[in-house]
XYZ file of C-alpha atoms in Angstrom:
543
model
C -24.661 22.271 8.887
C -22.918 24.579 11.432
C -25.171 27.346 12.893
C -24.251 30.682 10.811
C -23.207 32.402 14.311
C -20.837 30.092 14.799
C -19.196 29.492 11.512
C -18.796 33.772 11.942
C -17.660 33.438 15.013
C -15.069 30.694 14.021
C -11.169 31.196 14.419
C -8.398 29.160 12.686
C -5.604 28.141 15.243
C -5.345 24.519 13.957
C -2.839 24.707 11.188
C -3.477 21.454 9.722
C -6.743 19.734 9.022
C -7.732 17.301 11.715
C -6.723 13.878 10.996
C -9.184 10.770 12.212
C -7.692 6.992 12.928
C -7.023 4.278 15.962
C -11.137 3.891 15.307
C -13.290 1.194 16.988
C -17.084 0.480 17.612
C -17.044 3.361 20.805
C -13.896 5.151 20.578
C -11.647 7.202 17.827
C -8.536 9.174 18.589
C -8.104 12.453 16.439
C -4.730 14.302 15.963
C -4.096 17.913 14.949
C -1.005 20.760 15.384
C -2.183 24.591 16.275
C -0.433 26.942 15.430
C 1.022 28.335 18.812
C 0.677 26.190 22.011
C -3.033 26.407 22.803
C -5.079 24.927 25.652
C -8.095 23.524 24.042
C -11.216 21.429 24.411
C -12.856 19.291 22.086
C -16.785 18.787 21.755
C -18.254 15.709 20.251
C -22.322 15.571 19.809
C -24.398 13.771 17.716
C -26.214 16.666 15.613
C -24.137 19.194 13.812
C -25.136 22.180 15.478
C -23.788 21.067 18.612
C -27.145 21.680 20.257
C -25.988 19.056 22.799
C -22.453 17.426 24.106
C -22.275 13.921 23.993
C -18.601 13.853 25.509
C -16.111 16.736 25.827
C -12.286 16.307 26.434
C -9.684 19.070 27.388
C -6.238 19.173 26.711
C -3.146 21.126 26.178
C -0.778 21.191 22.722
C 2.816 19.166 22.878
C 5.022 22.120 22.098
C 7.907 19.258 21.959
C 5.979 17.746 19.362
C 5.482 20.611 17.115
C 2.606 21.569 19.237
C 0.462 18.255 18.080
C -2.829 18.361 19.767
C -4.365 14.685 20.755
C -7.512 13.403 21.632
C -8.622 9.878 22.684
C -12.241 10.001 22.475
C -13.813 6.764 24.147
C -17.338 5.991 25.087
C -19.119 6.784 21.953
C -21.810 4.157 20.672
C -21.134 2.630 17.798
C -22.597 2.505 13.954
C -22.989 6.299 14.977
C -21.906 9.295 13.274
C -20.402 12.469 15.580
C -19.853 15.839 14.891
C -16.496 17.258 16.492
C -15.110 20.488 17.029
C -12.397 21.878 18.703
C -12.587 24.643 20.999
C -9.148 27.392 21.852
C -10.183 30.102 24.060
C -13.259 29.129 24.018
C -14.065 29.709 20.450
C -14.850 26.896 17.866
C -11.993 26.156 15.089
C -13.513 26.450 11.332
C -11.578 22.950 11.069
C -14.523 21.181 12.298
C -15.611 18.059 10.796
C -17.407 14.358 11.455
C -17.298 10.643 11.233
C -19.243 7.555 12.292
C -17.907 4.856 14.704
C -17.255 1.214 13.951
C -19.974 -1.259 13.861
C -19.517 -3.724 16.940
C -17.057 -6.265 16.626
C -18.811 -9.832 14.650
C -21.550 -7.148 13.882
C -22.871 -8.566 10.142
C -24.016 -5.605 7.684
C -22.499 -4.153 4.369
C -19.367 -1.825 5.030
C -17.358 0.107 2.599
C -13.696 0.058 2.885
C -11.388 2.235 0.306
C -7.798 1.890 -0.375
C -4.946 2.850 -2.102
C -1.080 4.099 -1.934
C 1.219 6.043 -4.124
C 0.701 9.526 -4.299
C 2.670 11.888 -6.235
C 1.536 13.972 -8.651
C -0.985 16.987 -7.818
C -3.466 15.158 -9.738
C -5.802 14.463 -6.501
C -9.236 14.200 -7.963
C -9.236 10.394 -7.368
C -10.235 11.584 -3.403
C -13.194 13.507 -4.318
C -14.557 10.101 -5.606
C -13.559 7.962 -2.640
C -15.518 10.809 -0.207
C -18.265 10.174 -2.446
C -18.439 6.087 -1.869
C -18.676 6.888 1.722
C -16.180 4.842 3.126
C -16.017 3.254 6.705
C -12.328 3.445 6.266
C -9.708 4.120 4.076
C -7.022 2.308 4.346
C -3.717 4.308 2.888
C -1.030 1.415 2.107
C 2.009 3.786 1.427
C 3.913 6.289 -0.214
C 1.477 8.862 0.741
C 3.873 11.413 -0.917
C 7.518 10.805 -1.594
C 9.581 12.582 1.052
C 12.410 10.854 0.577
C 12.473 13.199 -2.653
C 10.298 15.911 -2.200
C 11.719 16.970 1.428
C 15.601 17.297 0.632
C 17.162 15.909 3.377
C 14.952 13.601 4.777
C 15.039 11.468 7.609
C 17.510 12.348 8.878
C 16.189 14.313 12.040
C 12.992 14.852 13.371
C 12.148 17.966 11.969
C 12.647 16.480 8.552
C 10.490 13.813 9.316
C 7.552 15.767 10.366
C 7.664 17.905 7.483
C 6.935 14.563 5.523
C 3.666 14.285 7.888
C 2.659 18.012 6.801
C 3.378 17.142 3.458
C 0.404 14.443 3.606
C -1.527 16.551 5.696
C -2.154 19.487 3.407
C -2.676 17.395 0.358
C -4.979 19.603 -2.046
C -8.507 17.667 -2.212
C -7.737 14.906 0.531
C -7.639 17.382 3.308
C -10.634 18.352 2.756
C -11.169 14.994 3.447
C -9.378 14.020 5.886
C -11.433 15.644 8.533
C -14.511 13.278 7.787
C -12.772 9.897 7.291
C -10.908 7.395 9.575
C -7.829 6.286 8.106
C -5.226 3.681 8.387
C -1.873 4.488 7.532
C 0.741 2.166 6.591
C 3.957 3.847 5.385
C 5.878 2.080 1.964
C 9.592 3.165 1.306
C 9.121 6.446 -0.022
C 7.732 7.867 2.958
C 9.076 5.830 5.482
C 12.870 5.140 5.920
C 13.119 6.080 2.131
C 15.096 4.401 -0.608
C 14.127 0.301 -0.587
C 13.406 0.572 3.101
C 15.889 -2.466 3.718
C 19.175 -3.022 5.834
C 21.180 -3.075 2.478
C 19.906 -3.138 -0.916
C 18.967 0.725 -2.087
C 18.314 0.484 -6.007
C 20.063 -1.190 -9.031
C 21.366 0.600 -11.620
C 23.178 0.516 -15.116
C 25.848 1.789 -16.516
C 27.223 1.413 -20.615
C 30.637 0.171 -21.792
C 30.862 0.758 -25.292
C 27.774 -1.181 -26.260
C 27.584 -3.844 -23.008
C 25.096 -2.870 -20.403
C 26.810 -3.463 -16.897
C 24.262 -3.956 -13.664
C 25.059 -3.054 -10.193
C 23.673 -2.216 -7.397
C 23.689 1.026 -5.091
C 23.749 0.329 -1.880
C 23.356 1.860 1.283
C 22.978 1.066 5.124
C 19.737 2.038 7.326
C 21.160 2.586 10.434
C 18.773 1.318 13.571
C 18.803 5.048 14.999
C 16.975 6.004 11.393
C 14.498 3.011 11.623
C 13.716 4.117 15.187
C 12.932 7.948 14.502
C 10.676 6.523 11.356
C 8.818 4.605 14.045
C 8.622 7.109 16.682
C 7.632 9.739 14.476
C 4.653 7.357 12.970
C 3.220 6.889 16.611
C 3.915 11.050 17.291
C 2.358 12.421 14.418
C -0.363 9.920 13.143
C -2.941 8.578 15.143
C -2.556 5.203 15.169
C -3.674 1.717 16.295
C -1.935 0.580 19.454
C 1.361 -1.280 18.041
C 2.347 -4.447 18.926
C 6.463 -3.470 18.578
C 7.981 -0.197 18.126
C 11.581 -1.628 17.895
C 11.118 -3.531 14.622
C 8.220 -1.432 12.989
C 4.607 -0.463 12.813
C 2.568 -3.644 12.691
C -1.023 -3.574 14.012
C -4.504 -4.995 13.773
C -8.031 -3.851 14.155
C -11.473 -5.238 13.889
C -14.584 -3.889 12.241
C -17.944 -5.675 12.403
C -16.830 -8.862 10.855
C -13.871 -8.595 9.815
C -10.475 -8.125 10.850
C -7.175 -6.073 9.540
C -3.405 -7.228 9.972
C -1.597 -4.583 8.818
C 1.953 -6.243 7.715
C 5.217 -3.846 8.100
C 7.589 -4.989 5.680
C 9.514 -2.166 4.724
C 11.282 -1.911 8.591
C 11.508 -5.844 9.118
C 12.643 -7.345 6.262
C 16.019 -9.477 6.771
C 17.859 -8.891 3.438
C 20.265 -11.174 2.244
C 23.342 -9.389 0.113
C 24.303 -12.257 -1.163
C 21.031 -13.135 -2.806
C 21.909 -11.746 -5.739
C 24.950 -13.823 -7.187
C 27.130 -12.190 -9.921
C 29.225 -13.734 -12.514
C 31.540 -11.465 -13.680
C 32.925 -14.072 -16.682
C 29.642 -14.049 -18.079
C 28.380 -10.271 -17.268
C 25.591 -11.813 -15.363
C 23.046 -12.054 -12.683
C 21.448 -14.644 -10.880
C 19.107 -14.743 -7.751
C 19.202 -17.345 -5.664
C 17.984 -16.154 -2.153
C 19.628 -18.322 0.968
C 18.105 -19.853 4.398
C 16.941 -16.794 6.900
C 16.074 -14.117 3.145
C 12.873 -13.266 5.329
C 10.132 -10.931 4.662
C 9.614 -10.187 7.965
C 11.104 -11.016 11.477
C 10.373 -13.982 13.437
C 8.251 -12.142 15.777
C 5.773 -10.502 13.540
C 5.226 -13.510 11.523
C 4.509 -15.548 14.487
C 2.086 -12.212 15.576
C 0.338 -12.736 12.130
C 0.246 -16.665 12.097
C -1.131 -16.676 15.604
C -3.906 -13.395 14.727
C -5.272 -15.895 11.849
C -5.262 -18.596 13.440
C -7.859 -16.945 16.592
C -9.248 -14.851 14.672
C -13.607 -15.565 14.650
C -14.194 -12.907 11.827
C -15.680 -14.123 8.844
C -13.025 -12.081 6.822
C -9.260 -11.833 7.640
C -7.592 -8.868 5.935
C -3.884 -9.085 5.590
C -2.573 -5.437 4.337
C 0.364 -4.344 2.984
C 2.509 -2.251 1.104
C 4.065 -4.403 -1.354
C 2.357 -7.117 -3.725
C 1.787 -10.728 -2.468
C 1.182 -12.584 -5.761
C 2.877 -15.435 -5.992
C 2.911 -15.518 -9.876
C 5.081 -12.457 -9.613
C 8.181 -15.210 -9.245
C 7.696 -15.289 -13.388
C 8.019 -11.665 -13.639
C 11.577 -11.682 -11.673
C 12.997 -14.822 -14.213
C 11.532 -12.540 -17.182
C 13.580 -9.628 -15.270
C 16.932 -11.841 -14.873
C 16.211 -13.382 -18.485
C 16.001 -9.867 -19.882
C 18.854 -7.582 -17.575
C 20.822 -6.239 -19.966
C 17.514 -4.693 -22.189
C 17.139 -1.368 -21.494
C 13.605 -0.499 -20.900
C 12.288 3.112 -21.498
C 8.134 2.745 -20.360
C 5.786 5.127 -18.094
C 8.229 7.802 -17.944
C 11.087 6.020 -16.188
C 14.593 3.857 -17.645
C 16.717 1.247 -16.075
C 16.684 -2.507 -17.222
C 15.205 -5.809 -16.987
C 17.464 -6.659 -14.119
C 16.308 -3.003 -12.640
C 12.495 -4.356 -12.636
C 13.984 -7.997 -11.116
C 15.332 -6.402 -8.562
C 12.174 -4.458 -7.790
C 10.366 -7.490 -8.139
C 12.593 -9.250 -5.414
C 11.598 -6.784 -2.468
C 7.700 -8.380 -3.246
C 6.780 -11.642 -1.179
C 7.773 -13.737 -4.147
C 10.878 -13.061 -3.753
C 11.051 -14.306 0.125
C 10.198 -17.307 -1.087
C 10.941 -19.148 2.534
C 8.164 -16.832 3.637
C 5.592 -17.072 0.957
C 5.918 -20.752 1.502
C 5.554 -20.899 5.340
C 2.605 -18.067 5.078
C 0.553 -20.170 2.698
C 1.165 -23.510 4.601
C 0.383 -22.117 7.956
C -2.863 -20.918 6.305
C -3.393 -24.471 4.472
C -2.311 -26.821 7.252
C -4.817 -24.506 10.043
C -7.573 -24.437 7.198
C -8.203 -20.866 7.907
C -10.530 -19.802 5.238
C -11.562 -16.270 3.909
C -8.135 -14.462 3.738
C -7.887 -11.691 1.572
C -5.189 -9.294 0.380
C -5.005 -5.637 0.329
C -1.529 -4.076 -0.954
C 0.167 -1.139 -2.640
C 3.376 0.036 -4.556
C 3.280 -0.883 -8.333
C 1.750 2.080 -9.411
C -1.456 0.230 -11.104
C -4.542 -1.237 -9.707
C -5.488 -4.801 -10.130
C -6.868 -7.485 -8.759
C -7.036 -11.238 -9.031
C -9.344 -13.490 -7.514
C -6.820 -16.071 -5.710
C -6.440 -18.489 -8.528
C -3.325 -17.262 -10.194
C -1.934 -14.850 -7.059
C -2.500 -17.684 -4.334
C -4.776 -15.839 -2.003
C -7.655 -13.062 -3.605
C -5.611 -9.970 -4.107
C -6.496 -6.416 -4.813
C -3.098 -4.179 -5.675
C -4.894 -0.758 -5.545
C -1.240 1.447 -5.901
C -2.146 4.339 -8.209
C -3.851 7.128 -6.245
C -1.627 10.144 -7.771
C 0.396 8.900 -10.266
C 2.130 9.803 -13.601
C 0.703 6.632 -15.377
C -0.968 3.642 -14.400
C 0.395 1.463 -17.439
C 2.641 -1.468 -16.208
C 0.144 -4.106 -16.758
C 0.079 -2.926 -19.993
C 3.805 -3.130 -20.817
C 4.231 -6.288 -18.343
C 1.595 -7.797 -21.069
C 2.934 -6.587 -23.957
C 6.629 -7.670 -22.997
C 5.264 -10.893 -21.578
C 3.655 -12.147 -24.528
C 6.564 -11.201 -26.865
C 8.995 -13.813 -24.481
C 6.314 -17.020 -24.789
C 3.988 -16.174 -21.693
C 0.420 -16.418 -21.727
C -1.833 -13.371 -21.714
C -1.425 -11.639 -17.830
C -4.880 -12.692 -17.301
C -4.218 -16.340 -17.556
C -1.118 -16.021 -14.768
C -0.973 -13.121 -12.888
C -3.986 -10.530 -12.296
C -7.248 -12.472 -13.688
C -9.737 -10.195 -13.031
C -8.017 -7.218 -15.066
C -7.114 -3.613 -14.048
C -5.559 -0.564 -15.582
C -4.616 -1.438 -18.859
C -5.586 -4.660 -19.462
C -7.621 -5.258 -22.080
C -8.887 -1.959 -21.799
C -7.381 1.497 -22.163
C -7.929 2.792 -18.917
C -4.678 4.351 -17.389
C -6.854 6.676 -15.295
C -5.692 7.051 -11.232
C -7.598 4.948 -9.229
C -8.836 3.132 -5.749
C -9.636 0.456 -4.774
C -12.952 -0.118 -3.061
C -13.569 -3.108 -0.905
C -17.212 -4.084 0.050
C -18.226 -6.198 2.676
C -22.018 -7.620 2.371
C -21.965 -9.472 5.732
C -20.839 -13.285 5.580
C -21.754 -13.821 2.048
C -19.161 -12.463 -0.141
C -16.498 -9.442 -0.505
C -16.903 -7.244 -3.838
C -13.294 -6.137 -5.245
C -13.393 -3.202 -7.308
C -10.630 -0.607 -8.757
C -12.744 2.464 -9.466
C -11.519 5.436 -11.289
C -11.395 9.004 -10.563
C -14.459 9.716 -12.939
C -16.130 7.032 -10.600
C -15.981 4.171 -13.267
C -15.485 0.288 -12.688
C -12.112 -0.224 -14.217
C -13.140 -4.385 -13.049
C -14.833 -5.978 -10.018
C -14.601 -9.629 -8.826
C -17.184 -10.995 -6.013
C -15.570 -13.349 -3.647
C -18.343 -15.749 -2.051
C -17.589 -16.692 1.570
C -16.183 -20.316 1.937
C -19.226 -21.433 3.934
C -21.835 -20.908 1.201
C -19.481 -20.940 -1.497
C -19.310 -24.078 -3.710
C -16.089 -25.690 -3.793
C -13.612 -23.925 -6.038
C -12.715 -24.966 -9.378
C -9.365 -25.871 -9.233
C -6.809 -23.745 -11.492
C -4.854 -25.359 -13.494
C -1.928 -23.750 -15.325
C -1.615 -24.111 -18.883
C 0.594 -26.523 -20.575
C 2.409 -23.663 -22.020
C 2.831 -22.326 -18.571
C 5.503 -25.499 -18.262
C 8.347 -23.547 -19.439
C 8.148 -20.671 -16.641
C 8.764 -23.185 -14.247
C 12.014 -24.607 -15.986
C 13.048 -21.321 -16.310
C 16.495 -21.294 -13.957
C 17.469 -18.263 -12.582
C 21.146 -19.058 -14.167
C 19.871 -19.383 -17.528
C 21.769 -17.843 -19.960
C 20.081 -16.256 -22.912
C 19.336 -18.014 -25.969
C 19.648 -16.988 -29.524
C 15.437 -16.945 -29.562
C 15.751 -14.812 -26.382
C 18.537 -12.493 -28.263
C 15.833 -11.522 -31.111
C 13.001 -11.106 -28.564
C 15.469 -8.572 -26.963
C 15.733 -6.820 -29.688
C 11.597 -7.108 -30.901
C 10.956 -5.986 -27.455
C 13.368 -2.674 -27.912
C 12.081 -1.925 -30.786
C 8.944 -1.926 -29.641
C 9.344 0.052 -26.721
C 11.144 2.362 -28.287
C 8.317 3.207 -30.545
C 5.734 2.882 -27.740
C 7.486 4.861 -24.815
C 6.252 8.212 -25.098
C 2.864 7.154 -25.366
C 1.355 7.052 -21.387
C -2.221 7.220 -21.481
C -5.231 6.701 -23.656
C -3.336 6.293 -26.964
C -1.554 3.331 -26.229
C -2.668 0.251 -28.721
């Protein structure tokens, strides 16, 4: 606790709480903006009276960057937690606050990581329970806010942009804190270039003639100059890990004690195809068949990421993202295409099957040249212990590689209206001949399924040394939604092999050209039914 003369003594010329990243094992860098352009110092000491200075930087606010102050603290010891303050005019700030360094690097022990994206609602309680779990990091996977819609305007110039980075900074509940946890920050397309966050494709829509439902898309063009103030603005006004290319996006990596992070921008490197999606205007319909070169990402970060697993000595390799990599999520865009002219009213939002398809085809399932050279690269090298982190669906689940390819947790419902598309992606599902979700998509559970927990959540990722990783989705009461335990491949017995059920056949027939059948017609029209009945009910009172 802060001596009492001090805390009375205590001015407020930082504007915005301090905010902690870039960490390693004997260094952090720490980012704030004062209010006027201020000279300052900043004081790091190991007891929280400051009764002695471990290290002590000056420095001097970037009026041209909205007077951002910036510190790059190095030479701390590691597995050690600091106090820090900041000094103007030689008075302390009362936005003070502390963290504790990195573990060394290959350093075995139990570390707590947190995680989560989408955030929009002021419902923030979910962050007083992730303070509480103590975190080593938390790693924020996107659409920390939604400026593309709650900053009119945005990006398109730099002031508009860094109103987006105040918006996430004065967050009610997680800047309080923000001050006492590092965080990673990868950016999603709501708070990055906005819309899809691709070259071409911006959202599909629908429109009604007479009683036909007529897709199409809206499309727009990200210009390069737009992708490039994104960038810039990330490296300004977040302190972040050193990135490897700041012409195609925000890709980095960092280690902690044994494991390691690759932090996968999709959203700026994507190569979208237009022509993926093939209409036939005869039949009113739409097909996706995605050509040579439909790439997740560019040549040059994939190579980045093949060549980071394939050195990497940690005994867990991390690969986050914003977007889902399940590769059972290829049955949810045929379900999408199979069902495009239903209109589907769930969770507060409308559009159509072929509205969710085409959400569906921005995941890694629908790059399916990518997917498929990922996962061989990973087979062929045996690299072993690969886990994924990743955002955007608003739900949390997690399966433990069987179904999804690689162990998976999808912790994307921080602050969100509801938490239920599990629920309806069951529900639906099972009314069109697929198996329970369980058995093919997220078999460890989540919101929703088989329970009636819509709650906002995290996800919580524990490391206990080389023996296994505990995934967890954790509510913001502080209850286990569902937990897996993934044992470490060198004490592990070999896996059981999954199998797919016979009835899982079909899916795979399943052509993306298929027209509907007169079975499919009547499922339509159970399925509207139903959700007409079932769409205004969100949260706990759904059957």
């Amino acid at each position: 606790m802060l001596l009492p003369f001090l805390e009375f003594c205590a001015a407020q010329d930082i504007l915005y709480a301090p905010v902690l990243g870039g960490a390693t094992d004997t260094s952090v860098r720490i980012l704030f903006f004062t209010a006027r352009p201020s000279i300052f110092k900043m004081e790091f000491s190991t007891d929280a009276a400051f009764k002695s200075i471990a290290v002590q930087y000056e420095g001097e606010t970037d009026i041209k960057l909205h007077n951002r102050g910036l510190v790059d603290a190095h030479g701390l010891k590691p597995s050690t937690v600091y106090y820090y303050r900041v000094l103007i005019r030689a008075t302390p700030d009362s936005m003070q606050g502390h963290f504790k360094t990195f573990p060394p690097v290959g350093a075995k022990g139990h570390y707590v990581i947190a995680t989560g994206s989408c955030q929009e609602t002021a419902d923030m309680e979910v962050y007083n329970v992730i303070a509480k779990n103590n975190p080593d990091v938390f790693i924020h996977t996107g659409d920390w806010t939604y400026p593309d819609y709650m900053v009119p305007g945005y990006p398109a110039n730099d002031s508009l942009v860094f109103r987006g980075y105040i918006k996430r900074y004065t967050e009610k509940v997680m800047k309080d804190m923000m001050p006492n946890t590092i965080i990673d920050y990868l950016p999603d397309n709501h708070d990055g270039i906005g819309g899809a966050a691709h070259n071409h494709l911006k959202k599909a829509a629908y429109k009604m003639e007479g009683k036909k439902v007529i897709n199409y898309f809206i499309t727009d063009t990200i210009t390069q100059q737009v992708r490039s103030r994104v960038i810039d603005a990330y490296a300004d006004y977040f302190p972040a890990y050193p990135l490897e290319d700041t012409t195609i996006g925000v890709y980095h990596c960092f280690k902690m004690g044994n494991a390691e992070f690759f932090v996968i921008d999709i959203r700026d490197d994507a190569t979208f195809q237009p022509n993926a999606f093939k209409y036939d205007s005869a039949a009113n319909h739409w097909s996706y068949e995605p050509p040579p070169g439909h790439t997740i990402i560019s040549r040059k970060q994939m190579d980045w990421l093949e060549q980071g697993l394939k050195n990497s000595t940690a005994d867990w390799k991390f690969l986050v993202m914003g977007i889902p990599f399940n590769k059972n999520i290829v049955h949810l865009i045929n379900l999408g295409i199979h069902f495009q002219d239903l209109v589907i009213a769930a969770g507060g939002e409308e559009g159509t099957g072929f509205r969710l398809a085409a959400s569906w085809c921005f995941y890694w399932p629908g790059y399916p040249e990518s997917q498929k050279e990922l996962m061989g690269f990973i087979h062929n090298n045996n690299i072993k212990d690969v886990i994924v982190i990743s955002g955007d669906t608003h739900h949390n689940v997690i399966d433990d590689g069987r179904n999804a390819g690689l162990p998976e947790i999808n912790a994307s419902g921080l602050s969100v209206t509801g938490t239920v598309l599990a629920h309806y992606m069951n529900l639906i599902g099972r009314l069109a001949g697929y198996p329970d979700i369980k058995k093919y998509l997220w078999d460890v559970g989540g919101n929703g399924v088989h329970n009636k927990n819509y709650k906002n959540a995290f996800g919580k990722v524990d490391i206990y040394g080389a023996d296994s990783v505990k995934l967890s989705i954790v509510d913001e009461n502080n209850d286990v939604v569902c937990a897996v335990d993934i044992p470490h491949s060198s004490i592990a017995p070999p896996a059981r092999p999954h199998k797919e059920p016979q009835y899982m056949k079909h899916l795979e027939r399943i052509s993306f050209r298929d027209k509907p059948t007169p079975r499919m017609q009547l499922i339509k029209a159970l399925a509207r039914a139903f959700l007409h009945k079932k769409k205004t009910k969100v949260k706990g009172d759904i059957d």
